[in-house]
């Protein structure tokens, strides 16, 4: 926080040099919002938007950082615009690494909003969420509310349909072998 305050004070003197490190961003943004420094708040959000929309592919750790910052702004200040940009940019690519990382540390502590965002980022990858559910229920006597939340929202018909096709193929292969014996 002290570095962020120092950085904030320097930025007030030279607004055209508004650059941030990942470690400074949240605190500088908080200060800009609390003290209603509109140009700095806008610059902070522009910086984060550039991270989301940039030409480079975000690695899992960087995706997680950007997700946390967008989510913090959404929860703390009620502004979903950055989270909307994040989800729309990343929903079409493989986010399994991000989702596993985010859910592996304290899955039971996540709330409905966390899980809804994970479902959006996971798209139709039901196997990813089934793995998370299986990991969650391993050695448990009852299902946690987050596990129930995912089960209620996953399209298990897709999973069952895939299983039916797999079993049908196995049976056909078995029968064809029996016929030719």
PDB file of N, CA, C and O in Angstrom, residues 52-107:
ATOM      1  N   UNK A  52      -6.571  -7.328 -20.900  1.00  0.00           N
ATOM      2  CA  UNK A  52      -7.583  -8.301 -21.331  1.00  0.00           C
ATOM      3  C   UNK A  52      -7.600  -8.413 -22.853  1.00  0.00           C
ATOM      4  O   UNK A  52      -7.616  -9.507 -23.408  1.00  0.00           O
ATOM      5  N   UNK A  53      -7.613  -7.282 -23.517  1.00  0.00           N
ATOM      6  CA  UNK A  53      -7.834  -7.242 -24.963  1.00  0.00           C
ATOM      7  C   UNK A  53      -6.561  -7.222 -25.785  1.00  0.00           C
ATOM      8  O   UNK A  53      -6.629  -7.124 -27.006  1.00  0.00           O
ATOM      9  N   UNK A  54      -5.421  -7.303 -25.143  1.00  0.00           N
ATOM     10  CA  UNK A  54      -4.155  -7.227 -25.862  1.00  0.00           C
ATOM     11  C   UNK A  54      -3.974  -8.346 -26.864  1.00  0.00           C
ATOM     12  O   UNK A  54      -4.714  -9.328 -26.888  1.00  0.00           O
ATOM     13  N   UNK A  55      -2.960  -8.182 -27.688  1.00  0.00           N
ATOM     14  CA  UNK A  55      -2.667  -9.163 -28.731  1.00  0.00           C
ATOM     15  C   UNK A  55      -2.019 -10.429 -28.186  1.00  0.00           C
ATOM     16  O   UNK A  55      -2.068 -11.480 -28.822  1.00  0.00           O
ATOM     17  N   UNK A  56      -1.402 -10.330 -27.016  1.00  0.00           N
ATOM     18  CA  UNK A  56      -0.729 -11.505 -26.474  1.00  0.00           C
ATOM     19  C   UNK A  56      -1.726 -12.417 -25.771  1.00  0.00           C
ATOM     20  O   UNK A  56      -2.712 -11.969 -25.196  1.00  0.00           O
ATOM     21  N   UNK A  57      -1.442 -13.704 -25.822  1.00  0.00           N
ATOM     22  CA  UNK A  57      -2.277 -14.692 -25.150  1.00  0.00           C
ATOM     23  C   UNK A  57      -1.907 -14.677 -23.671  1.00  0.00           C
ATOM     24  O   UNK A  57      -0.727 -14.744 -23.321  1.00  0.00           O
ATOM     25  N   UNK A  58      -2.900 -14.554 -22.828  1.00  0.00           N
ATOM     26  CA  UNK A  58      -2.644 -14.526 -21.398  1.00  0.00           C
ATOM     27  C   UNK A  58      -2.339 -15.937 -20.893  1.00  0.00           C
ATOM     28  O   UNK A  58      -3.082 -16.872 -21.165  1.00  0.00           O
ATOM     29  N   UNK A  59      -1.249 -16.068 -20.179  1.00  0.00           N
ATOM     30  CA  UNK A  59      -0.931 -17.339 -19.533  1.00  0.00           C
ATOM     31  C   UNK A  59      -1.884 -17.522 -18.353  1.00  0.00           C
ATOM     32  O   UNK A  59      -2.503 -16.574 -17.896  1.00  0.00           O
ATOM     33  N   UNK A  60      -1.977 -18.725 -17.839  1.00  0.00           N
ATOM     34  CA  UNK A  60      -2.940 -19.046 -16.787  1.00  0.00           C
ATOM     35  C   UNK A  60      -2.784 -18.136 -15.572  1.00  0.00           C
ATOM     36  O   UNK A  60      -3.774 -17.612 -15.057  1.00  0.00           O
ATOM     37  N   UNK A  61      -1.564 -17.915 -15.114  1.00  0.00           N
ATOM     38  CA  UNK A  61      -1.341 -17.062 -13.933  1.00  0.00           C
ATOM     39  C   UNK A  61      -1.791 -15.630 -14.206  1.00  0.00           C
ATOM     40  O   UNK A  61      -2.376 -14.980 -13.340  1.00  0.00           O
ATOM     41  N   UNK A  62      -1.521 -15.127 -15.403  1.00  0.00           N
ATOM     42  CA  UNK A  62      -1.923 -13.764 -15.755  1.00  0.00           C
ATOM     43  C   UNK A  62      -3.441 -13.669 -15.905  1.00  0.00           C
ATOM     44  O   UNK A  62      -4.057 -12.688 -15.514  1.00  0.00           O
ATOM     45  N   UNK A  63      -4.055 -14.714 -16.475  1.00  0.00           N
ATOM     46  CA  UNK A  63      -5.523 -14.764 -16.555  1.00  0.00           C
ATOM     47  C   UNK A  63      -6.123 -14.694 -15.160  1.00  0.00           C
ATOM     48  O   UNK A  63      -7.090 -13.979 -14.931  1.00  0.00           O
ATOM     49  N   UNK A  64      -5.525 -15.449 -14.243  1.00  0.00           N
ATOM     50  CA  UNK A  64      -6.023 -15.473 -12.872  1.00  0.00           C
ATOM     51  C   UNK A  64      -5.892 -14.093 -12.232  1.00  0.00           C
ATOM     52  O   UNK A  64      -6.815 -13.621 -11.570  1.00  0.00           O
ATOM     53  N   UNK A  65      -4.755 -13.429 -12.447  1.00  0.00           N
ATOM     54  CA  UNK A  65      -4.565 -12.075 -11.915  1.00  0.00           C
ATOM     55  C   UNK A  65      -5.635 -11.128 -12.461  1.00  0.00           C
ATOM     56  O   UNK A  65      -6.293 -10.403 -11.707  1.00  0.00           O
ATOM     57  N   UNK A  66      -5.802 -11.122 -13.779  1.00  0.00           N
ATOM     58  CA  UNK A  66      -6.772 -10.217 -14.417  1.00  0.00           C
ATOM     59  C   UNK A  66      -8.187 -10.551 -13.945  1.00  0.00           C
ATOM     60  O   UNK A  66      -8.983  -9.655 -13.653  1.00  0.00           O
ATOM     61  N   UNK A  67      -8.501 -11.843 -13.841  1.00  0.00           N
ATOM     62  CA  UNK A  67      -9.812 -12.245 -13.347  1.00  0.00           C
ATOM     63  C   UNK A  67     -10.039 -11.695 -11.939  1.00  0.00           C
ATOM     64  O   UNK A  67     -11.093 -11.128 -11.655  1.00  0.00           O
ATOM     65  N   UNK A  68      -9.060 -11.865 -11.056  1.00  0.00           N
ATOM     66  CA  UNK A  68      -9.194 -11.368  -9.678  1.00  0.00           C
ATOM     67  C   UNK A  68      -9.421  -9.858  -9.648  1.00  0.00           C
ATOM     68  O   UNK A  68     -10.267  -9.370  -8.889  1.00  0.00           O
ATOM     69  N   UNK A  69      -8.698  -9.115 -10.477  1.00  0.00           N
ATOM     70  CA  UNK A  69      -8.847  -7.653 -10.482  1.00  0.00           C
ATOM     71  C   UNK A  69     -10.219  -7.230 -11.029  1.00  0.00           C
ATOM     72  O   UNK A  69     -10.875  -6.354 -10.464  1.00  0.00           O
ATOM     73  N   UNK A  70     -10.648  -7.859 -12.110  1.00  0.00           N
ATOM     74  CA  UNK A  70     -11.975  -7.546 -12.669  1.00  0.00           C
ATOM     75  C   UNK A  70     -13.070  -7.901 -11.675  1.00  0.00           C
ATOM     76  O   UNK A  70     -14.035  -7.150 -11.500  1.00  0.00           O
ATOM     77  N   UNK A  71     -12.907  -9.044 -11.030  1.00  0.00           N
ATOM     78  CA  UNK A  71     -13.894  -9.503 -10.054  1.00  0.00           C
ATOM     79  C   UNK A  71     -13.922  -8.586  -8.833  1.00  0.00           C
ATOM     80  O   UNK A  71     -14.982  -8.290  -8.291  1.00  0.00           O
ATOM     81  N   UNK A  72     -12.754  -8.127  -8.407  1.00  0.00           N
ATOM     82  CA  UNK A  72     -12.674  -7.201  -7.280  1.00  0.00           C
ATOM     83  C   UNK A  72     -13.432  -5.907  -7.603  1.00  0.00           C
ATOM     84  O   UNK A  72     -14.217  -5.414  -6.797  1.00  0.00           O
ATOM     85  N   UNK A  73     -13.192  -5.362  -8.786  1.00  0.00           N
ATOM     86  CA  UNK A  73     -13.878  -4.124  -9.198  1.00  0.00           C
ATOM     87  C   UNK A  73     -15.379  -4.361  -9.268  1.00  0.00           C
ATOM     88  O   UNK A  73     -16.173  -3.525  -8.835  1.00  0.00           O
ATOM     89  N   UNK A  74     -15.783  -5.501  -9.796  1.00  0.00           N
ATOM     90  CA  UNK A  74     -17.199  -5.835  -9.891  1.00  0.00           C
ATOM     91  C   UNK A  74     -17.837  -5.924  -8.508  1.00  0.00           C
ATOM     92  O   UNK A  74     -18.878  -5.322  -8.246  1.00  0.00           O
ATOM     93  N   UNK A  75     -17.201  -6.667  -7.608  1.00  0.00           N
ATOM     94  CA  UNK A  75     -17.760  -6.831  -6.256  1.00  0.00           C
ATOM     95  C   UNK A  75     -17.704  -5.537  -5.438  1.00  0.00           C
ATOM     96  O   UNK A  75     -18.662  -5.178  -4.781  1.00  0.00           O
ATOM     97  N   UNK A  76     -16.554  -4.887  -5.470  1.00  0.00           N
ATOM     98  CA  UNK A  76     -16.339  -3.726  -4.595  1.00  0.00           C
ATOM     99  C   UNK A  76     -17.063  -2.472  -5.081  1.00  0.00           C
ATOM    100  O   UNK A  76     -17.631  -1.737  -4.290  1.00  0.00           O
ATOM    101  N   UNK A  77     -17.030  -2.224  -6.384  1.00  0.00           N
ATOM    102  CA  UNK A  77     -17.571  -0.974  -6.916  1.00  0.00           C
ATOM    103  C   UNK A  77     -18.838  -1.179  -7.747  1.00  0.00           C
ATOM    104  O   UNK A  77     -19.415  -0.205  -8.218  1.00  0.00           O
ATOM    105  N   UNK A  78     -19.245  -2.414  -7.949  1.00  0.00           N
ATOM    106  CA  UNK A  78     -20.484  -2.683  -8.676  1.00  0.00           C
ATOM    107  C   UNK A  78     -20.395  -2.450 -10.169  1.00  0.00           C
ATOM    108  O   UNK A  78     -21.419  -2.364 -10.846  1.00  0.00           O
ATOM    109  N   UNK A  79     -19.197  -2.364 -10.700  1.00  0.00           N
ATOM    110  CA  UNK A  79     -19.006  -2.125 -12.134  1.00  0.00           C
ATOM    111  C   UNK A  79     -18.641  -3.444 -12.809  1.00  0.00           C
ATOM    112  O   UNK A  79     -17.546  -3.969 -12.614  1.00  0.00           O
ATOM    113  N   UNK A  80     -19.543  -3.956 -13.610  1.00  0.00           N
ATOM    114  CA  UNK A  80     -19.315  -5.250 -14.262  1.00  0.00           C
ATOM    115  C   UNK A  80     -18.682  -5.119 -15.643  1.00  0.00           C
ATOM    116  O   UNK A  80     -18.418  -6.132 -16.290  1.00  0.00           O
ATOM    117  N   UNK A  81     -18.411  -3.905 -16.101  1.00  0.00           N
ATOM    118  CA  UNK A  81     -17.935  -3.721 -17.474  1.00  0.00           C
ATOM    119  C   UNK A  81     -16.621  -4.451 -17.751  1.00  0.00           C
ATOM    120  O   UNK A  81     -16.474  -5.086 -18.799  1.00  0.00           O
ATOM    121  N   UNK A  82     -15.673  -4.414 -16.830  1.00  0.00           N
ATOM    122  CA  UNK A  82     -14.404  -5.109 -17.056  1.00  0.00           C
ATOM    123  C   UNK A  82     -14.581  -6.622 -17.012  1.00  0.00           C
ATOM    124  O   UNK A  82     -13.966  -7.348 -17.800  1.00  0.00           O
ATOM    125  N   UNK A  83     -15.425  -7.093 -16.115  1.00  0.00           N
ATOM    126  CA  UNK A  83     -15.688  -8.528 -16.050  1.00  0.00           C
ATOM    127  C   UNK A  83     -16.390  -8.990 -17.325  1.00  0.00           C
ATOM    128  O   UNK A  83     -16.098 -10.071 -17.848  1.00  0.00           O
ATOM    129  N   UNK A  84     -17.303  -8.177 -17.839  1.00  0.00           N
ATOM    130  CA  UNK A  84     -17.981  -8.515 -19.092  1.00  0.00           C
ATOM    131  C   UNK A  84     -16.981  -8.625 -20.247  1.00  0.00           C
ATOM    132  O   UNK A  84     -17.063  -9.549 -21.064  1.00  0.00           O
ATOM    133  N   UNK A  85     -16.033  -7.692 -20.306  1.00  0.00           N
ATOM    134  CA  UNK A  85     -15.001  -7.731 -21.351  1.00  0.00           C
ATOM    135  C   UNK A  85     -14.150  -8.986 -21.181  1.00  0.00           C
ATOM    136  O   UNK A  85     -13.858  -9.691 -22.150  1.00  0.00           O
ATOM    137  N   UNK A  86     -13.762  -9.259 -19.950  1.00  0.00           N
ATOM    138  CA  UNK A  86     -12.935 -10.440 -19.661  1.00  0.00           C
ATOM    139  C   UNK A  86     -13.640 -11.718 -20.109  1.00  0.00           C
ATOM    140  O   UNK A  86     -13.062 -12.534 -20.816  1.00  0.00           O
ATOM    141  N   UNK A  87     -14.880 -11.880 -19.691  1.00  0.00           N
ATOM    142  CA  UNK A  87     -15.623 -13.103 -20.025  1.00  0.00           C
ATOM    143  C   UNK A  87     -15.842 -13.201 -21.537  1.00  0.00           C
ATOM    144  O   UNK A  87     -15.640 -14.260 -22.126  1.00  0.00           O
ATOM    145  N   UNK A  88     -16.224 -12.114 -22.185  1.00  0.00           N
ATOM    146  CA  UNK A  88     -16.480 -12.182 -23.628  1.00  0.00           C
ATOM    147  C   UNK A  88     -15.199 -12.487 -24.407  1.00  0.00           C
ATOM    148  O   UNK A  88     -15.234 -13.186 -25.412  1.00  0.00           O
ATOM    149  N   UNK A  89     -14.066 -11.995 -23.942  1.00  0.00           N
ATOM    150  CA  UNK A  89     -12.789 -12.251 -24.630  1.00  0.00           C
ATOM    151  C   UNK A  89     -12.321 -13.683 -24.417  1.00  0.00           C
ATOM    152  O   UNK A  89     -11.783 -14.312 -25.306  1.00  0.00           O
ATOM    153  N   UNK A  90     -12.533 -14.198 -23.215  1.00  0.00           N
ATOM    154  CA  UNK A  90     -11.949 -15.494 -22.885  1.00  0.00           C
ATOM    155  C   UNK A  90     -12.909 -16.674 -22.962  1.00  0.00           C
ATOM    156  O   UNK A  90     -12.463 -17.822 -22.915  1.00  0.00           O
ATOM    157  N   UNK A  91     -14.190 -16.423 -23.082  1.00  0.00           N
ATOM    158  CA  UNK A  91     -15.160 -17.526 -23.077  1.00  0.00           C
ATOM    159  C   UNK A  91     -14.990 -18.463 -24.274  1.00  0.00           C
ATOM    160  O   UNK A  91     -15.410 -19.616 -24.214  1.00  0.00           O
ATOM    161  N   UNK A  92     -14.372 -18.006 -25.326  1.00  0.00           N
ATOM    162  CA  UNK A  92     -14.245 -18.816 -26.535  1.00  0.00           C
ATOM    163  C   UNK A  92     -12.961 -19.633 -26.589  1.00  0.00           C
ATOM    164  O   UNK A  92     -12.746 -20.381 -27.541  1.00  0.00           O
ATOM    165  N   UNK A  93     -12.108 -19.487 -25.580  1.00  0.00           N
ATOM    166  CA  UNK A  93     -10.858 -20.239 -25.583  1.00  0.00           C
ATOM    167  C   UNK A  93     -10.823 -21.196 -24.388  1.00  0.00           C
ATOM    168  O   UNK A  93     -11.691 -21.146 -23.513  1.00  0.00           O
ATOM    169  N   UNK A  94      -9.824 -22.042 -24.358  1.00  0.00           N
ATOM    170  CA  UNK A  94      -9.693 -23.013 -23.275  1.00  0.00           C
ATOM    171  C   UNK A  94      -9.258 -22.304 -21.990  1.00  0.00           C
ATOM    172  O   UNK A  94      -8.174 -21.729 -21.925  1.00  0.00           O
ATOM    173  N   UNK A  95     -10.105 -22.343 -20.994  1.00  0.00           N
ATOM    174  CA  UNK A  95      -9.820 -21.738 -19.695  1.00  0.00           C
ATOM    175  C   UNK A  95      -9.718 -22.779 -18.594  1.00  0.00           C
ATOM    176  O   UNK A  95      -9.835 -22.447 -17.415  1.00  0.00           O
ATOM    177  N   UNK A  96      -9.514 -24.023 -18.978  1.00  0.00           N
ATOM    178  CA  UNK A  96      -9.507 -25.093 -17.983  1.00  0.00           C
ATOM    179  C   UNK A  96      -8.433 -24.865 -16.921  1.00  0.00           C
ATOM    180  O   UNK A  96      -8.675 -25.109 -15.739  1.00  0.00           O
ATOM    181  N   UNK A  97      -7.257 -24.392 -17.317  1.00  0.00           N
ATOM    182  CA  UNK A  97      -6.197 -24.128 -16.345  1.00  0.00           C
ATOM    183  C   UNK A  97      -6.609 -23.087 -15.322  1.00  0.00           C
ATOM    184  O   UNK A  97      -6.394 -23.255 -14.114  1.00  0.00           O
ATOM    185  N   UNK A  98      -7.218 -22.011 -15.797  1.00  0.00           N
ATOM    186  CA  UNK A  98      -7.706 -20.952 -14.907  1.00  0.00           C
ATOM    187  C   UNK A  98      -8.777 -21.492 -13.964  1.00  0.00           C
ATOM    188  O   UNK A  98      -8.745 -21.249 -12.752  1.00  0.00           O
ATOM    189  N   UNK A  99      -9.709 -22.247 -14.501  1.00  0.00           N
ATOM    190  CA  UNK A  99     -10.831 -22.755 -13.702  1.00  0.00           C
ATOM    191  C   UNK A  99     -10.335 -23.745 -12.645  1.00  0.00           C
ATOM    192  O   UNK A  99     -10.749 -23.667 -11.485  1.00  0.00           O
ATOM    193  N   UNK A 100      -9.443 -24.639 -13.034  1.00  0.00           N
ATOM    194  CA  UNK A 100      -8.901 -25.603 -12.066  1.00  0.00           C
ATOM    195  C   UNK A 100      -8.136 -24.867 -10.976  1.00  0.00           C
ATOM    196  O   UNK A 100      -8.297 -25.153  -9.783  1.00  0.00           O
ATOM    197  N   UNK A 101      -7.310 -23.904 -11.360  1.00  0.00           N
ATOM    198  CA  UNK A 101      -6.539 -23.133 -10.383  1.00  0.00           C
ATOM    199  C   UNK A 101      -7.453 -22.365  -9.434  1.00  0.00           C
ATOM    200  O   UNK A 101      -7.251 -22.359  -8.223  1.00  0.00           O
ATOM    201  N   UNK A 102      -8.485 -21.744  -9.993  1.00  0.00           N
ATOM    202  CA  UNK A 102      -9.398 -20.922  -9.188  1.00  0.00           C
ATOM    203  C   UNK A 102     -10.239 -21.772  -8.232  1.00  0.00           C
ATOM    204  O   UNK A 102     -10.506 -21.375  -7.113  1.00  0.00           O
ATOM    205  N   UNK A 103     -10.656 -22.941  -8.692  1.00  0.00           N
ATOM    206  CA  UNK A 103     -11.531 -23.772  -7.863  1.00  0.00           C
ATOM    207  C   UNK A 103     -10.772 -24.714  -6.934  1.00  0.00           C
ATOM    208  O   UNK A 103     -11.351 -25.225  -5.980  1.00  0.00           O
ATOM    209  N   UNK A 104      -9.499 -24.957  -7.200  1.00  0.00           N
ATOM    210  CA  UNK A 104      -8.762 -25.937  -6.402  1.00  0.00           C
ATOM    211  C   UNK A 104      -8.417 -25.446  -5.005  1.00  0.00           C
ATOM    212  O   UNK A 104      -8.250 -26.243  -4.090  1.00  0.00           O
ATOM    213  N   UNK A 105      -8.300 -24.161  -4.844  1.00  0.00           N
ATOM    214  CA  UNK A 105      -7.937 -23.630  -3.534  1.00  0.00           C
ATOM    215  C   UNK A 105      -9.181 -23.077  -2.848  1.00  0.00           C
ATOM    216  O   UNK A 105      -9.525 -21.912  -3.011  1.00  0.00           O
ATOM    217  N   UNK A 106      -9.870 -23.918  -2.123  1.00  0.00           N
ATOM    218  CA  UNK A 106     -11.047 -23.470  -1.389  1.00  0.00           C
ATOM    219  C   UNK A 106     -12.337 -23.486  -2.182  1.00  0.00           C
ATOM    220  O   UNK A 106     -13.117 -22.537  -2.131  1.00  0.00           O
ATOM    221  N   UNK A 107     -12.578 -24.559  -2.897  1.00  0.00           N
ATOM    222  CA  UNK A 107     -13.800 -24.689  -3.691  1.00  0.00           C
ATOM    223  C   UNK A 107     -15.047 -24.430  -2.848  1.00  0.00           C
ATOM    224  O   UNK A 107     -15.991 -23.776  -3.292  1.00  0.00           O
TER     225      UNK A 107
END
